[in-house]
Amino acid sequence: MAKSLEQVVAEGLIADCSSLEELYVLWQTVHHMEEDGARETCYKEIDQRSFHIDGILCPQDFSGVLYLLKEPSLKEYIEKGLTFPVITDIRLKFQKKKYHAQDEYGYLTGMQRILLGEEEKKMSDQKIANSFGILYINKRGGKEVRDNVWLKYGYAYIEFIKRQIQLIRPRVIICCGEDIFDLITEEVFSRKKTLRTRVEQMIWKGGENEYQFTADSSYRYTTRPDRISVIVVNMQNPRERKDGSGWIGLREFLDEFRQRIYSLPGTP
C-alpha cells in the first residue's frame, strides 16, 4: 500500500494514543487518506471510509479474553446496493444480539463458556458475551469471500492493531484462524528475531503445544510461568472448513477448542 506523507505523519502518532477512542479517530483519518482508492485493502463495493468500532463489550465485566476475527460482514449492504460509508459499533451489536448457534455470536459465547467453566449455562448468553472483547483485523469490513484482502489490510494497519491490543491489555487472545495467529504472533509479538547477519530466525516453532504462544508483558516470547502475561491461542475460523464447504458444526468446533486450550491456566 502506497502511503502519503500525511499517512506517515498520522501513523507516527499511534503510540501517543492513550485511549481506544483516540486511536479510532486517528485510524479513521488514515482510512480517508489512503491513496490509490485503497485498491489492495478494500473491496471496490465498500467505501474506503467505512469503519467498524470494536473492542471490549462491557468494561466492568471484561475477563481479559479477546477474540480476533478477520472482518465484519457487509454482504447485506452490498446486496442492497448501498454505497455510502458504513460506520458501526460492533460492541453495541453484540450487546443486543440474540443467541444463534450458526453465527459468530454462538461460536464466541460457546468458547467463552468453556474458558469460564460455564458450560452448564448458569450465566445468560448476554452475561457471557459481556465478559469478552472482539477485534476485527479488517476494520472496513468484507463480503464473506475467501481471499487475502483482509490480510493485506492487516499488514497495512498492523501498528494500529498492535496499539489496540496494548490498550485492551488482554490476558488471553483467541485467534479465530491460523492466518490471524501467524499475523499476530509474527507482527505484534516477538515470534522471530533478526540476527547480526540480518537473517530472521524463528524463536518459536510450536514445540509441544503448537496452538499456544506465550509472551511476557513486553510481548516477547517466553515459557517461564512467572513471566507469562499473555497467551495467544491458534484456533480455527468457524466460517471456513478446510474443504471450503462452509461453517464448521458448533459441537465439532467446540470439541476442537477444548483440546487446544486444555493446558491453559484455570480451564477445566
CSV table of C-alpha atoms in Angstrom, one decimal:
chain,number,residue,atom,x,y,z
A,1,MET,CA,0.0,0.0,0.0
A,2,ALA,CA,1.5,3.3,-1.1
A,3,LYS,CA,1.5,5.8,1.8
A,4,SER,CA,1.2,9.6,1.5
A,5,LEU,CA,3.2,11.9,3.7
A,6,GLU,CA,0.1,12.7,5.7
A,7,GLN,CA,-0.4,9.0,6.4
A,8,VAL,CA,3.2,8.5,7.6
A,9,VAL,CA,2.8,11.5,9.9
A,10,ALA,CA,-0.5,10.3,11.2
A,11,GLU,CA,0.9,6.8,11.9
A,12,GLY,CA,3.7,8.4,13.9
A,13,LEU,CA,1.0,9.5,16.4
A,14,ILE,CA,-0.2,6.0,17.1
A,15,ALA,CA,2.0,5.5,20.2
A,16,ASP,CA,0.6,8.7,21.7
A,17,CYS,CA,-3.0,7.4,21.7
A,18,SER,CA,-3.8,6.8,25.4
A,19,SER,CA,-7.4,5.5,24.8
A,20,LEU,CA,-9.2,3.4,22.2
A,21,GLU,CA,-11.3,6.5,21.3
A,22,GLU,CA,-8.2,8.5,20.3
A,23,LEU,CA,-6.9,5.5,18.4
A,24,TYR,CA,-10.2,5.0,16.4
A,25,VAL,CA,-10.3,8.7,15.4
A,26,LEU,CA,-6.7,8.5,14.1
A,27,TRP,CA,-7.4,5.2,12.4
A,28,GLN,CA,-10.5,6.5,10.6
A,29,THR,CA,-8.5,9.5,9.5
A,30,VAL,CA,-5.9,7.3,7.9
A,31,HIS,CA,-8.7,5.4,6.1
A,32,HIS,CA,-9.6,8.7,4.4
A,33,MET,CA,-6.0,9.4,3.5
A,34,GLU,CA,-5.2,6.1,1.9
A,35,GLU,CA,-4.1,6.6,-1.7
A,36,ASP,CA,-5.0,4.7,-4.9
A,37,GLY,CA,-8.6,4.2,-3.8
A,38,ALA,CA,-7.5,1.6,-1.2
A,39,ARG,CA,-7.4,-1.0,-4.1
A,40,GLU,CA,-5.4,-3.6,-2.1
A,41,THR,CA,-7.0,-3.2,1.3
A,42,CYS,CA,-10.7,-2.6,0.4
A,43,TYR,CA,-13.3,-4.2,-1.8
A,44,LYS,CA,-14.5,-1.9,-4.6
A,45,GLU,CA,-18.1,-2.4,-3.4
A,46,ILE,CA,-17.2,-0.9,0.0
A,47,ASP,CA,-16.5,2.7,0.6
A,48,GLN,CA,-12.9,3.1,1.9
A,49,ARG,CA,-14.2,5.5,4.7
A,50,SER,CA,-16.1,2.6,6.3
A,51,PHE,CA,-15.1,1.8,9.8
A,52,HIS,CA,-16.3,-0.7,12.4
A,53,ILE,CA,-15.6,0.1,16.0
A,54,ASP,CA,-14.9,-3.0,18.2
A,55,GLY,CA,-13.1,-3.8,21.5
A,56,ILE,CA,-14.3,-4.7,25.0
A,57,LEU,CA,-18.1,-5.2,25.1
A,58,CYS,CA,-18.6,-4.3,28.7
A,59,PRO,CA,-15.5,-2.9,30.6
A,60,GLN,CA,-16.8,-3.7,34.1
A,61,ASP,CA,-17.3,-7.4,33.2
A,62,PHE,CA,-14.2,-7.9,31.0
A,63,SER,CA,-12.5,-11.2,31.8
A,64,GLY,CA,-9.3,-10.5,29.9
A,65,VAL,CA,-10.2,-12.7,26.9
A,66,LEU,CA,-10.0,-11.1,23.4
A,67,TYR,CA,-11.2,-12.8,20.2
A,68,LEU,CA,-9.6,-11.9,16.9
A,69,LEU,CA,-11.6,-12.3,13.7
A,70,LYS,CA,-11.0,-11.4,10.1
A,71,GLU,CA,-13.6,-8.8,9.3
A,72,PRO,CA,-17.3,-8.0,9.9
A,73,SER,CA,-19.6,-8.8,7.0
A,74,LEU,CA,-21.0,-6.1,4.8
A,75,LYS,CA,-22.6,-8.7,2.4
A,76,GLU,CA,-26.1,-7.5,3.2
A,77,TYR,CA,-25.2,-3.9,2.4
A,78,ILE,CA,-23.5,-4.9,-0.8
A,79,GLU,CA,-26.5,-7.0,-1.9
A,80,LYS,CA,-28.8,-3.9,-1.3
A,81,GLY,CA,-26.5,-1.8,-3.5
A,82,LEU,CA,-25.7,0.6,-0.7
A,83,THR,CA,-22.5,2.6,-1.4
A,84,PHE,CA,-22.3,5.1,1.4
A,85,PRO,CA,-19.6,4.7,4.2
A,86,VAL,CA,-20.7,2.2,6.9
A,87,ILE,CA,-19.8,3.3,10.4
A,88,THR,CA,-20.9,0.8,13.1
A,89,ASP,CA,-20.2,0.0,16.7
A,90,ILE,CA,-19.8,-3.8,16.9
A,91,ARG,CA,-19.9,-3.6,20.7
A,92,LEU,CA,-23.5,-2.4,20.6
A,93,LYS,CA,-24.4,-5.0,18.0
A,94,PHE,CA,-23.2,-7.8,20.3
A,95,GLN,CA,-24.9,-6.4,23.3
A,96,LYS,CA,-28.3,-6.5,21.6
A,97,LYS,CA,-27.8,-9.7,19.6
A,98,LYS,CA,-29.9,-12.8,20.2
A,99,TYR,CA,-28.1,-16.2,20.5
A,100,HIS,CA,-27.9,-18.3,17.4
A,101,ALA,CA,-25.5,-21.2,17.1
A,102,GLN,CA,-24.7,-20.8,13.4
A,103,ASP,CA,-23.1,-17.3,13.6
A,104,GLU,CA,-20.1,-15.7,15.2
A,105,TYR,CA,-22.1,-14.9,18.4
A,106,GLY,CA,-22.9,-18.5,19.0
A,107,TYR,CA,-19.3,-19.7,18.5
A,108,LEU,CA,-17.7,-17.0,20.6
A,109,THR,CA,-20.1,-17.4,23.5
A,110,GLY,CA,-19.6,-21.2,23.2
A,111,MET,CA,-15.8,-20.8,23.5
A,112,GLN,CA,-16.1,-18.3,26.3
A,113,ARG,CA,-18.3,-20.6,28.4
A,114,ILE,CA,-15.6,-23.2,28.2
A,115,LEU,CA,-12.9,-20.8,29.3
A,116,LEU,CA,-15.1,-19.6,32.2
A,117,GLY,CA,-16.2,-23.1,33.2
A,118,GLU,CA,-19.8,-22.1,32.4
A,119,GLU,CA,-20.8,-24.9,30.1
A,120,GLU,CA,-23.8,-25.7,32.3
A,121,LYS,CA,-25.2,-22.3,31.2
A,122,LYS,CA,-25.8,-20.9,34.6
A,123,MET,CA,-24.9,-17.5,33.2
A,124,SER,CA,-27.0,-15.9,30.4
A,125,ASP,CA,-25.6,-15.6,26.9
A,126,GLN,CA,-25.5,-11.8,27.3
A,127,LYS,CA,-23.5,-12.1,30.5
A,128,ILE,CA,-21.1,-14.4,28.8
A,129,ALA,CA,-20.7,-12.0,25.8
A,130,ASN,CA,-20.2,-9.1,28.2
A,131,SER,CA,-17.1,-10.8,29.5
A,132,PHE,CA,-15.0,-10.8,26.3
A,133,GLY,CA,-13.7,-8.4,23.7
A,134,ILE,CA,-13.7,-8.6,19.9
A,135,LEU,CA,-11.1,-7.3,17.5
A,136,TYR,CA,-11.7,-7.5,13.7
A,137,ILE,CA,-8.5,-7.3,11.7
A,138,ASN,CA,-10.1,-5.5,8.7
A,139,LYS,CA,-12.0,-2.6,10.2
A,140,ARG,CA,-13.6,-1.7,6.8
A,141,GLY,CA,-15.5,-5.0,6.6
A,142,GLY,CA,-15.7,-7.7,3.9
A,143,LYS,CA,-18.2,-9.7,1.9
A,144,GLU,CA,-17.7,-13.2,3.1
A,145,VAL,CA,-15.3,-14.5,0.5
A,146,ARG,CA,-12.1,-16.4,0.9
A,147,ASP,CA,-9.3,-14.1,-0.3
A,148,ASN,CA,-6.5,-12.0,1.2
A,149,VAL,CA,-7.9,-8.5,1.2
A,150,TRP,CA,-8.3,-8.7,5.0
A,151,LEU,CA,-4.7,-9.8,5.3
A,152,LYS,CA,-3.3,-7.0,3.2
A,153,TYR,CA,-5.3,-4.6,5.4
A,154,GLY,CA,-3.8,-6.3,8.4
A,155,TYR,CA,-0.2,-5.7,7.3
A,156,ALA,CA,-1.0,-2.2,6.2
A,157,TYR,CA,-2.6,-1.3,9.6
A,158,ILE,CA,-0.6,-3.6,11.9
A,159,GLU,CA,0.7,-0.7,14.1
A,160,PHE,CA,-2.9,0.3,14.8
A,161,ILE,CA,-3.9,-3.3,15.6
A,162,LYS,CA,-0.9,-3.6,17.9
A,163,ARG,CA,-1.8,-0.4,19.7
A,164,GLN,CA,-5.4,-1.5,20.1
A,165,ILE,CA,-4.3,-4.8,21.7
A,166,GLN,CA,-1.9,-2.9,24.0
A,167,LEU,CA,-4.7,-0.6,25.1
A,168,ILE,CA,-7.1,-3.5,25.7
A,169,ARG,CA,-4.5,-5.4,27.7
A,170,PRO,CA,-5.9,-9.0,27.3
A,171,ARG,CA,-4.6,-11.9,29.2
A,172,VAL,CA,-5.8,-14.5,26.6
A,173,ILE,CA,-6.1,-13.8,22.8
A,174,ILE,CA,-8.0,-16.3,20.7
A,175,CYS,CA,-7.1,-16.1,17.1
A,176,CYS,CA,-10.0,-17.4,15.0
A,177,GLY,CA,-7.9,-18.6,12.1
A,178,GLU,CA,-4.4,-19.8,11.7
A,179,ASP,CA,-3.5,-17.0,9.3
A,180,ILE,CA,-4.6,-14.5,12.0
A,181,PHE,CA,-2.5,-16.3,14.6
A,182,ASP,CA,0.6,-16.1,12.2
A,183,LEU,CA,0.0,-12.4,11.6
A,184,ILE,CA,-0.3,-11.5,15.3
A,185,THR,CA,2.5,-13.7,16.6
A,186,GLU,CA,4.9,-12.5,13.9
A,187,GLU,CA,4.0,-8.8,13.7
A,188,VAL,CA,2.6,-7.9,17.1
A,189,PHE,CA,4.5,-10.4,19.3
A,190,SER,CA,8.2,-11.4,19.0
A,191,ARG,CA,7.9,-14.8,17.3
A,192,LYS,CA,11.2,-14.2,15.4
A,193,LYS,CA,14.4,-12.2,15.9
A,194,THR,CA,16.9,-10.6,13.5
A,195,LEU,CA,20.5,-11.9,13.8
A,196,ARG,CA,23.6,-9.7,13.3
A,197,THR,CA,23.7,-11.1,9.8
A,198,ARG,CA,20.3,-9.6,9.2
A,199,VAL,CA,18.8,-13.0,8.8
A,200,GLU,CA,15.5,-13.6,10.6
A,201,GLN,CA,15.3,-16.6,12.8
A,202,MET,CA,12.1,-18.1,14.3
A,203,ILE,CA,12.4,-18.3,18.1
A,204,TRP,CA,9.0,-20.1,18.4
A,205,LYS,CA,8.2,-23.2,16.3
A,206,GLY,CA,5.3,-24.6,18.2
A,207,GLY,CA,7.1,-27.4,20.1
A,208,GLU,CA,5.0,-29.4,22.5
A,209,ASN,CA,2.0,-27.1,22.1
A,210,GLU,CA,1.6,-25.8,18.5
A,211,TYR,CA,-1.6,-24.0,19.4
A,212,GLN,CA,-0.3,-21.7,22.1
A,213,PHE,CA,2.1,-18.8,22.1
A,214,THR,CA,3.1,-17.3,25.4
A,215,ALA,CA,4.6,-13.9,25.9
A,216,ASP,CA,5.7,-11.5,28.7
A,217,SER,CA,4.3,-8.0,29.3
A,218,SER,CA,6.6,-6.6,26.6
A,219,TYR,CA,5.1,-9.1,24.1
A,220,ARG,CA,8.4,-11.1,23.9
A,221,TYR,CA,8.2,-14.9,23.7
A,222,THR,CA,8.7,-16.7,27.0
A,223,THR,CA,7.9,-20.0,28.5
A,224,ARG,CA,8.7,-19.0,32.1
A,225,PRO,CA,5.5,-19.3,34.1
A,226,ASP,CA,6.4,-16.3,36.3
A,227,ARG,CA,6.8,-14.1,33.3
A,228,ILE,CA,3.9,-15.1,31.1
A,229,SER,CA,1.4,-12.2,30.8
A,230,VAL,CA,-0.4,-13.1,27.6
A,231,ILE,CA,-1.3,-16.4,25.9
A,232,VAL,CA,-2.2,-16.4,22.2
A,233,VAL,CA,-4.2,-19.3,21.0
A,234,ASN,CA,-4.4,-20.6,17.5
A,235,MET,CA,-8.0,-21.6,16.8
A,236,GLN,CA,-9.9,-22.4,13.6
A,237,ASN,CA,-12.1,-20.0,11.8
A,238,PRO,CA,-15.6,-21.2,12.4
A,239,ARG,CA,-16.7,-19.9,8.9
A,240,GLU,CA,-14.1,-21.9,7.0
A,241,ARG,CA,-13.9,-25.7,6.7
A,242,LYS,CA,-10.7,-26.8,5.0
A,243,ASP,CA,-12.7,-28.2,2.1
A,244,GLY,CA,-14.5,-24.9,1.6
A,245,SER,CA,-17.9,-26.3,2.4
A,246,GLY,CA,-18.9,-23.6,4.9
A,247,TRP,CA,-19.4,-23.3,8.7
A,248,ILE,CA,-17.8,-25.9,11.0
A,249,GLY,CA,-20.5,-27.6,13.2
A,250,LEU,CA,-20.7,-25.9,16.6
A,251,ARG,CA,-20.2,-29.1,18.6
A,252,GLU,CA,-17.2,-30.2,16.4
A,253,PHE,CA,-15.7,-26.7,16.7
A,254,LEU,CA,-16.0,-26.5,20.5
A,255,ASP,CA,-14.6,-30.0,20.9
A,256,GLU,CA,-11.5,-28.9,19.0
A,257,PHE,CA,-11.3,-25.7,21.1
A,258,ARG,CA,-11.3,-27.7,24.3
A,259,GLN,CA,-8.3,-29.7,23.0
A,260,ARG,CA,-6.4,-26.6,22.0
A,261,ILE,CA,-6.8,-24.8,25.3
A,262,TYR,CA,-6.7,-27.8,27.6
A,263,SER,CA,-3.5,-26.7,29.4
A,264,LEU,CA,-4.4,-23.0,29.8
A,265,PRO,CA,-4.3,-22.0,33.4
A,266,GLY,CA,-7.8,-22.0,35.0
A,267,THR,CA,-9.5,-24.1,32.3
A,268,PRO,CA,-11.3,-27.3,33.2
